[in-house]
Amino acid sequence: MDVNNLVSIAQAMVADHKGLLAADESTGTITKRFETINVNSTADSRRDYRELLFRAAGIGKYISGVILYDETIRQSAADGTTLVDLMKKEGILPGIKVDSGAKPLAGSDSETVTEGLDGLRDRVMEYVDLGAKFAKWRAVIKIGDEMPSGHAIHTNAHALARYAKICQEGGLVPIVEPEVLMDGNHDINSCQQITEETLNSVFGELYAQEVVLEGMILKPNMVISGSDGEKRADINEVANETVATLMRCVPAAVPGVMFLSGGQSEIEATMHLNAMNNNHKNLPWKLSYSYGRALQASALKAWLGEAGNVKSAQEALMLRASLNSAACAAEYKGEAV
Ligand code: 13P
C-alpha cells in the first residue's frame, strides 16, 4: 500500500479554503432532481448538467475534488474532452461513488445496509485507470421508533471499514460517510447520541480492519434537530454539539472532516460550517464541506435544462462554492436572503 500517496491525496482534498462537490447522484436520484425543473433525464442531459458544473470558470479555487457517479466518470463533454480531463484542467481531483446503494437489512423492517463490496477490488482498479483519486461509500442510519438498532449500526460500520481498506489497498482515498439522517421529528440530543454511537462504531471497525486514518476522509452528518422537529436547535448549538461529538469520536490522525448537507438549505449549511470554524480554533482536523444539494440547489434552478441559462447556473454554483470556501476559514459574512 502506498501510504504516502494516500496521505498526499487526502491532504489535497482538504487544502485550505477548499471542499468537495458531491455530484454523484445515482441515475434515479438525478432523475428526481431533474423532475423538479421539468427536465427529461437522459445520458446527454445528465452530461450537459455535469459539464456545466465542471466548466464553471475558476471553480478549482474553491473545489478540490468532485465525487462522480459511474456513468459520469466515463462521459465526455460535448466537444469530446473527457469530463475527467475537464476537471484536471481546473486542478480538481476526480472521485467516484463505489457503493451500490442502501438495501433492506435482513432482520429489520425499515433499516438498510449499504451494499457494493462484491467485485469492489476490480472496480477500484478500473476507476484508478479512469483517473479517480478517491472514493465514496455512504451508509444510512435512520432515527425513529426503535431505530437505529445496534445491528444496523454495526453492519454498516463493518461494511464501511471493508470498503475503506479495499480502496486504500488499490490507491484510492476512501471517504467514509456514515449519514445519520435528518428526517424525522427527533431533537438534537437524539441526533447527538446516535451520531456519537455511530462514529464510535465506525472508528472501532476502521481500527480493527487497520485502515490508515491519515489516508481517509470522514464525511459525517452535522449534529442537528430532525427536519420536522418543533423547536429546532439554532446555528451555534448545531455547531457546538457537532464539534463536541467529533472531538469525542474522531482520532486526530484523520486529516479532514468534510460534511454532507443532508437536506439543509444552502444558507444553513454554509452558516453551520462557518460557526464551527469560528467557534472552535486549533481543531485536530480540517472542517470543510462535501455538499451535494447545498452546492447545487440554486444552480439547478437557474439552469432549467436551457443552454441559454448555463452562465447563470455556473454563477449560482460559484456563489455557493465561494461562500462555503469562506466558511472553511470562518470568513463568511452572511448574504442577502
Ligand atoms: P447532500 O449534501 O445533498 O446530502 O449530498 C452529499 C452526499 O454525497 C450524500 O451522499
GROMACS .gro file of C-alpha atoms and ligand atoms in nm:
model
  347
    1MET     CA    1   0.000   0.000   0.000
    2ASP     CA    2   0.137   0.341  -0.098
    3VAL     CA    3   0.060   0.532   0.220
    4ASN     CA    4   0.245   0.848   0.112
    5ASN     CA    5   0.030   0.872  -0.198
    6LEU     CA    6  -0.291   0.829   0.005
    7VAL     CA    7  -0.180   1.092   0.254
    8SER     CA    8  -0.096   1.344  -0.016
    9ILE     CA    9  -0.432   1.294  -0.190
   10ALA     CA   10  -0.619   1.330   0.141
   11GLN     CA   11  -0.424   1.647   0.221
   12ALA     CA   12  -0.506   1.792  -0.122
   13MET     CA   13  -0.875   1.719  -0.067
   14VAL     CA   14  -0.876   1.932   0.249
   15ALA     CA   15  -0.643   2.203   0.120
   16ASP     CA   16  -0.709   2.541   0.282
   17HIS     CA   17  -1.035   2.706   0.173
   18LYS     CA   18  -1.138   2.407  -0.034
   19GLY     CA   19  -1.414   2.148  -0.022
   20LEU     CA   20  -1.573   1.881  -0.236
   21LEU     CA   21  -1.864   1.896  -0.476
   22ALA     CA   22  -2.080   1.584  -0.444
   23ALA     CA   23  -2.213   1.532  -0.797
   24ASP     CA   24  -2.250   1.155  -0.764
   25GLU     CA   25  -2.627   1.133  -0.763
   26SER     CA   26  -2.734   0.795  -0.896
   27THR     CA   27  -2.941   0.798  -1.214
   28GLY     CA   28  -3.256   0.755  -1.004
   29THR     CA   29  -3.172   1.049  -0.777
   30ILE     CA   30  -3.068   1.291  -1.052
   31THR     CA   31  -3.383   1.198  -1.241
   32LYS     CA   32  -3.587   1.305  -0.937
   33ARG     CA   33  -3.390   1.632  -0.916
   34PHE     CA   34  -3.449   1.695  -1.289
   35GLU     CA   35  -3.823   1.631  -1.243
   36THR     CA   36  -3.835   1.933  -1.010
   37ILE     CA   37  -3.725   2.153  -1.302
   38ASN     CA   38  -3.916   1.959  -1.571
   39VAL     CA   39  -3.607   1.831  -1.745
   40ASN     CA   40  -3.600   1.488  -1.906
   41SER     CA   41  -3.323   1.273  -1.760
   42THR     CA   42  -3.116   1.121  -2.042
   43ALA     CA   43  -2.747   1.037  -2.062
   44ASP     CA   44  -2.700   1.361  -2.264
   45SER     CA   45  -2.898   1.589  -2.031
   46ARG     CA   46  -2.713   1.446  -1.731
   47ARG     CA   47  -2.385   1.504  -1.913
   48ASP     CA   48  -2.482   1.861  -2.009
   49TYR     CA   49  -2.566   1.942  -1.650
   50ARG     CA   50  -2.249   1.792  -1.503
   51GLU     CA   51  -2.040   1.953  -1.777
   52LEU     CA   52  -2.171   2.297  -1.689
   53LEU     CA   53  -2.078   2.242  -1.325
   54PHE     CA   54  -1.722   2.134  -1.402
   55ARG     CA   55  -1.672   2.411  -1.659
   56ALA     CA   56  -1.758   2.694  -1.420
   57ALA     CA   57  -1.456   2.920  -1.468
   58GLY     CA   58  -1.233   2.931  -1.160
   59ILE     CA   59  -1.422   2.659  -0.970
   60GLY     CA   60  -1.089   2.496  -0.881
   61LYS     CA   61  -1.021   2.784  -0.646
   62TYR     CA   62  -1.293   2.655  -0.411
   63ILE     CA   63  -1.340   2.291  -0.503
   64SER     CA   64  -1.057   2.042  -0.451
   65GLY     CA   65  -1.244   1.739  -0.579
   66VAL     CA   66  -1.570   1.623  -0.733
   67ILE     CA   67  -1.745   1.296  -0.648
   68LEU     CA   68  -1.872   1.135  -0.968
   69TYR     CA   69  -2.118   0.859  -1.049
   70ASP     CA   70  -2.009   0.562  -1.262
   71GLU     CA   71  -2.182   0.698  -1.573
   72THR     CA   72  -2.019   1.041  -1.538
   73ILE     CA   73  -1.659   0.927  -1.495
   74ARG     CA   74  -1.690   0.761  -1.838
   75GLN     CA   75  -1.854   1.056  -2.016
   76SER     CA   76  -1.709   1.320  -2.246
   77ALA     CA   77  -1.811   1.683  -2.281
   78ALA     CA   78  -1.997   1.796  -2.594
   79ASP     CA   79  -1.660   1.888  -2.755
   80GLY     CA   80  -1.516   1.540  -2.689
   81THR     CA   81  -1.293   1.626  -2.389
   82THR     CA   82  -1.348   1.369  -2.117
   83LEU     CA   83  -1.514   1.513  -1.809
   84VAL     CA   84  -1.219   1.383  -1.607
   85ASP     CA   85  -0.982   1.590  -1.824
   86LEU     CA   86  -1.201   1.897  -1.779
   87MET     CA   87  -1.161   1.861  -1.404
   88LYS     CA   88  -0.789   1.802  -1.422
   89LYS     CA   89  -0.750   2.128  -1.617
   90GLU     CA   90  -0.906   2.311  -1.322
   91GLY     CA   91  -0.679   2.125  -1.078
   92ILE     CA   92  -0.975   1.928  -0.942
   93LEU     CA   93  -0.935   1.568  -0.824
   94PRO     CA   94  -1.188   1.321  -0.964
   95GLY     CA   95  -1.355   1.092  -0.712
   96ILE     CA   96  -1.604   0.810  -0.753
   97LYS     CA   97  -1.902   0.673  -0.563
   98VAL     CA   98  -1.843   0.299  -0.535
   99ASP     CA   99  -2.130   0.174  -0.321
  100SER     CA  100  -2.436   0.034  -0.490
  101GLY     CA  101  -2.685   0.191  -0.253
  102ALA     CA  102  -2.865   0.127   0.075
  103LYS     CA  103  -3.056  -0.204   0.056
  104PRO     CA  104  -3.305  -0.361   0.302
  105LEU     CA  105  -3.125  -0.504   0.604
  106ALA     CA  106  -3.212  -0.867   0.676
  107GLY     CA  107  -3.396  -0.897   1.005
  108SER     CA  108  -3.524  -0.540   1.004
  109ASP     CA  109  -3.844  -0.382   0.868
  110SER     CA  110  -3.712  -0.047   0.764
  111GLU     CA  111  -3.338  -0.026   0.816
  112THR     CA  112  -3.077  -0.062   0.546
  113VAL     CA  113  -2.725  -0.180   0.488
  114THR     CA  114  -2.517  -0.031   0.209
  115GLU     CA  115  -2.402  -0.286  -0.046
  116GLY     CA  116  -2.130  -0.293  -0.312
  117LEU     CA  117  -1.841  -0.496  -0.171
  118ASP     CA  118  -1.867  -0.777  -0.427
  119GLY     CA  119  -1.615  -0.716  -0.703
  120LEU     CA  120  -1.504  -0.389  -0.542
  121ARG     CA  121  -1.133  -0.464  -0.573
  122ASP     CA  122  -1.162  -0.494  -0.953
  123ARG     CA  123  -1.380  -0.186  -0.984
  124VAL     CA  124  -1.129   0.015  -0.782
  125MET     CA  125  -0.855  -0.087  -1.028
  126GLU     CA  126  -1.071   0.024  -1.319
  127TYR     CA  127  -1.157   0.358  -1.157
  128VAL     CA  128  -0.789   0.426  -1.086
  129ASP     CA  129  -0.725   0.369  -1.460
  130LEU     CA  130  -1.005   0.614  -1.540
  131GLY     CA  131  -0.830   0.880  -1.327
  132ALA     CA  132  -1.007   0.856  -0.989
  133LYS     CA  133  -0.808   0.960  -0.682
  134PHE     CA  134  -1.063   0.899  -0.410
  135ALA     CA  135  -1.388   0.711  -0.348
  136LYS     CA  136  -1.708   0.744  -0.151
  137TRP     CA  137  -1.936   0.498   0.029
  138ARG     CA  138  -2.247   0.619   0.212
  139ALA     CA  139  -2.405   0.427   0.498
  140VAL     CA  140  -2.751   0.538   0.612
  141ILE     CA  141  -2.869   0.535   0.974
  142LYS     CA  142  -3.231   0.626   1.049
  143ILE     CA  143  -3.365   0.772   1.373
  144GLY     CA  144  -3.720   0.659   1.456
  145ASP     CA  145  -3.925   0.414   1.663
  146GLU     CA  146  -3.674   0.161   1.795
  147MET     CA  147  -3.425   0.282   1.538
  148PRO     CA  148  -3.143   0.262   1.486
  149SER     CA  149  -3.078  -0.092   1.601
  150GLY     CA  150  -2.729  -0.182   1.717
  151HIS     CA  151  -2.732  -0.438   1.439
  152ALA     CA  152  -2.784  -0.170   1.169
  153ILE     CA  153  -2.509   0.050   1.309
  154HIS     CA  154  -2.262  -0.234   1.339
  155THR     CA  155  -2.334  -0.391   1.000
  156ASN     CA  156  -2.295  -0.057   0.824
  157ALA     CA  157  -1.977   0.028   1.015
  158HIS     CA  158  -1.826  -0.307   0.925
  159ALA     CA  159  -1.903  -0.259   0.555
  160LEU     CA  160  -1.762   0.097   0.561
  161ALA     CA  161  -1.433  -0.034   0.701
  162ARG     CA  162  -1.415  -0.318   0.449
  163TYR     CA  163  -1.471  -0.069   0.167
  164ALA     CA  164  -1.213   0.173   0.310
  165LYS     CA  165  -0.945  -0.093   0.332
  166ILE     CA  166  -1.004  -0.221  -0.022
  167CYS     CA  167  -0.984   0.136  -0.158
  168GLN     CA  168  -0.661   0.212   0.025
  169GLU     CA  169  -0.503  -0.107  -0.100
  170GLY     CA  170  -0.598  -0.007  -0.457
  171GLY     CA  171  -0.470   0.351  -0.423
  172LEU     CA  172  -0.795   0.546  -0.365
  173VAL     CA  173  -0.853   0.762  -0.058
  174PRO     CA  174  -1.182   0.644   0.096
  175ILE     CA  175  -1.442   0.897   0.203
  176VAL     CA  176  -1.611   0.722   0.494
  177GLU     CA  177  -1.969   0.850   0.508
  178PRO     CA  178  -2.194   0.732   0.790
  179GLU     CA  179  -2.504   0.952   0.748
  180VAL     CA  180  -2.745   0.976   1.038
  181LEU     CA  181  -3.049   1.107   0.855
  182MET     CA  182  -3.210   1.438   0.944
  183ASP     CA  183  -3.558   1.300   0.855
  184GLY     CA  184  -3.798   1.289   1.149
  185ASN     CA  185  -3.911   1.499   1.444
  186HIS     CA  186  -3.638   1.399   1.687
  187ASP     CA  187  -3.448   1.663   1.884
  188ILE     CA  188  -3.081   1.749   1.859
  189ASN     CA  189  -2.999   1.534   2.165
  190SER     CA  190  -3.118   1.219   1.990
  191CYS     CA  191  -2.911   1.308   1.687
  192GLN     CA  192  -2.612   1.371   1.913
  193GLN     CA  193  -2.640   1.033   2.087
  194ILE     CA  194  -2.694   0.835   1.768
  195THR     CA  195  -2.416   1.019   1.584
  196GLU     CA  196  -2.176   0.950   1.870
  197GLU     CA  197  -2.270   0.582   1.881
  198THR     CA  198  -2.235   0.555   1.504
  199LEU     CA  199  -1.896   0.727   1.487
  200ASN     CA  200  -1.762   0.516   1.773
  201SER     CA  201  -1.872   0.201   1.594
  202VAL     CA  202  -1.723   0.320   1.263
  203PHE     CA  203  -1.385   0.410   1.414
  204GLY     CA  204  -1.381   0.081   1.605
  205GLU     CA  205  -1.421  -0.105   1.276
  206LEU     CA  206  -1.169   0.113   1.095
  207TYR     CA  207  -0.919   0.034   1.370
  208ALA     CA  208  -0.998  -0.339   1.370
  209GLN     CA  209  -0.950  -0.355   0.993
  210GLU     CA  210  -0.630  -0.147   1.003
  211VAL     CA  211  -0.750   0.138   0.785
  212VAL     CA  212  -0.483   0.411   0.766
  213LEU     CA  213  -0.652   0.707   0.933
  214GLU     CA  214  -0.411   0.959   0.776
  215GLY     CA  215  -0.523   0.842   0.432
  216MET     CA  216  -0.901   0.876   0.466
  217ILE     CA  217  -1.163   1.149   0.493
  218LEU     CA  218  -1.467   1.142   0.722
  219LYS     CA  219  -1.795   1.267   0.576
  220PRO     CA  220  -2.046   1.282   0.860
  221ASN     CA  221  -2.381   1.449   0.918
  222MET     CA  222  -2.388   1.751   1.143
  223VAL     CA  223  -2.549   1.708   1.483
  224ILE     CA  224  -2.880   1.877   1.413
  225SER     CA  225  -3.253   1.864   1.503
  226GLY     CA  226  -3.480   1.645   1.291
  227SER     CA  227  -3.619   1.830   0.988
  228ASP     CA  228  -3.976   1.804   1.130
  229GLY     CA  229  -3.870   1.882   1.487
  230GLU     CA  230  -4.061   2.150   1.674
  231LYS     CA  231  -3.802   2.365   1.846
  232ARG     CA  232  -3.506   2.319   1.618
  233ALA     CA  233  -3.161   2.394   1.761
  234ASP     CA  234  -3.002   2.719   1.643
  235ILE     CA  235  -2.685   2.764   1.440
  236ASN     CA  236  -2.444   2.786   1.734
  237GLU     CA  237  -2.593   2.485   1.910
  238VAL     CA  238  -2.558   2.275   1.595
  239ALA     CA  239  -2.200   2.393   1.551
  240ASN     CA  240  -2.101   2.332   1.912
  241GLU     CA  241  -2.273   1.993   1.951
  242THR     CA  242  -2.123   1.877   1.623
  243VAL     CA  243  -1.768   1.973   1.720
  244ALA     CA  244  -1.808   1.828   2.072
  245THR     CA  245  -1.923   1.497   1.924
  246LEU     CA  246  -1.639   1.485   1.673
  247MET     CA  247  -1.387   1.562   1.949
  248ARG     CA  248  -1.508   1.256   2.141
  249CYS     CA  249  -1.504   1.017   1.846
  250VAL     CA  250  -1.267   1.118   1.566
  251PRO     CA  251  -0.895   1.048   1.609
  252ALA     CA  252  -0.660   1.340   1.547
  253ALA     CA  253  -0.482   1.141   1.274
  254VAL     CA  254  -0.779   1.189   1.039
  255PRO     CA  255  -0.685   1.486   0.817
  256GLY     CA  256  -1.030   1.616   0.741
  257VAL     CA  257  -1.399   1.612   0.819
  258MET     CA  258  -1.599   1.711   0.513
  259PHE     CA  259  -1.968   1.735   0.595
  260LEU     CA  260  -2.267   1.628   0.390
  261SER     CA  261  -2.554   1.876   0.377
  262GLY     CA  262  -2.827   1.614   0.420
  263GLY     CA  263  -3.128   1.830   0.332
  264GLN     CA  264  -3.021   2.156   0.498
  265SER     CA  265  -3.083   2.467   0.290
  266GLU     CA  266  -2.787   2.614   0.109
  267ILE     CA  267  -2.760   2.903   0.354
  268GLU     CA  268  -2.800   2.689   0.668
  269ALA     CA  269  -2.525   2.454   0.552
  270THR     CA  270  -2.288   2.748   0.500
  271MET     CA  271  -2.379   2.912   0.832
  272HIS     CA  272  -2.325   2.590   1.028
  273LEU     CA  273  -1.983   2.530   0.875
  274ASN     CA  274  -1.882   2.889   0.938
  275ALA     CA  275  -1.998   2.877   1.301
  276MET     CA  276  -1.797   2.560   1.365
  277ASN     CA  277  -1.480   2.715   1.227
  278ASN     CA  278  -1.549   3.042   1.402
  279ASN     CA  279  -1.630   2.900   1.747
  280HIS     CA  280  -1.359   2.635   1.754
  281LYS     CA  281  -0.997   2.703   1.669
  282ASN     CA  282  -0.699   2.468   1.661
  283LEU     CA  283  -0.903   2.154   1.599
  284PRO     CA  284  -0.702   1.843   1.511
  285TRP     CA  285  -0.870   1.806   1.169
  286LYS     CA  286  -0.987   2.047   0.899
  287LEU     CA  287  -1.362   2.110   0.891
  288SER     CA  288  -1.486   2.153   0.536
  289TYR     CA  289  -1.773   2.060   0.304
  290SER     CA  290  -1.867   1.784   0.066
  291TYR     CA  291  -2.210   1.913  -0.023
  292GLY     CA  292  -2.445   1.788  -0.290
  293ARG     CA  293  -2.776   1.972  -0.263
  294ALA     CA  294  -2.632   2.265  -0.065
  295LEU     CA  295  -2.395   2.343  -0.354
  296GLN     CA  296  -2.625   2.260  -0.643
  297ALA     CA  297  -2.980   2.360  -0.550
  298SER     CA  298  -2.976   2.714  -0.687
  299ALA     CA  299  -2.760   2.618  -0.987
  300LEU     CA  300  -3.013   2.352  -1.084
  301LYS     CA  301  -3.299   2.601  -1.053
  302ALA     CA  302  -3.111   2.858  -1.261
  303TRP     CA  303  -3.033   2.605  -1.536
  304LEU     CA  304  -3.379   2.462  -1.611
  305GLY     CA  305  -3.226   2.250  -1.885
  306GLU     CA  306  -3.170   2.552  -2.114
  307ALA     CA  307  -2.837   2.616  -2.287
  308GLY     CA  308  -2.904   2.989  -2.252
  309ASN     CA  309  -2.905   2.954  -1.872
  310VAL     CA  310  -2.567   2.784  -1.840
  311LYS     CA  311  -2.390   3.103  -1.737
  312SER     CA  312  -2.635   3.190  -1.460
  313ALA     CA  313  -2.628   2.831  -1.333
  314GLN     CA  314  -2.248   2.850  -1.318
  315GLU     CA  315  -2.269   3.180  -1.134
  316ALA     CA  316  -2.507   3.024  -0.880
  317LEU     CA  317  -2.265   2.734  -0.822
  318MET     CA  318  -1.968   2.970  -0.792
  319LEU     CA  319  -2.154   3.179  -0.535
  320ARG     CA  320  -2.224   2.878  -0.310
  321ALA     CA  321  -1.872   2.741  -0.358
  322SER     CA  322  -1.710   3.074  -0.272
  323LEU     CA  323  -1.928   3.122   0.039
  324ASN     CA  324  -1.858   2.770   0.166
  325SER     CA  325  -1.491   2.825   0.097
  326ALA     CA  326  -1.510   3.139   0.314
  327ALA     CA  327  -1.688   2.933   0.583
  328CYS     CA  328  -1.390   2.694   0.596
  329ALA     CA  329  -1.190   2.987   0.731
  330ALA     CA  330  -1.472   3.143   0.940
  331GLU     CA  331  -1.482   3.431   0.692
  332TYR     CA  332  -1.845   3.401   0.581
  333LYS     CA  333  -2.019   3.732   0.635
  334GLY     CA  334  -2.377   3.633   0.552
  335GLU     CA  335  -2.572   3.727   0.242
  336ALA     CA  336  -2.889   3.895   0.129
  337VAL     CA  337  -3.173   3.643   0.158
  33813P     P1  338  -2.601   1.616   0.027
  33813P     O1  339  -2.503   1.724   0.062
  33813P     O2  340  -2.707   1.661  -0.069
  33813P     O3  341  -2.653   1.545   0.148
  33813P     O4  342  -2.521   1.507  -0.056
  33813P     C1  343  -2.396   1.471  -0.014
  33813P     C2  344  -2.372   1.330  -0.043
  33813P     O5  345  -2.276   1.296  -0.108
  33813P     C3  346  -2.466   1.231   0.010
  33813P     O6  347  -2.411   1.104  -0.006
   0.00000   0.00000   0.00000
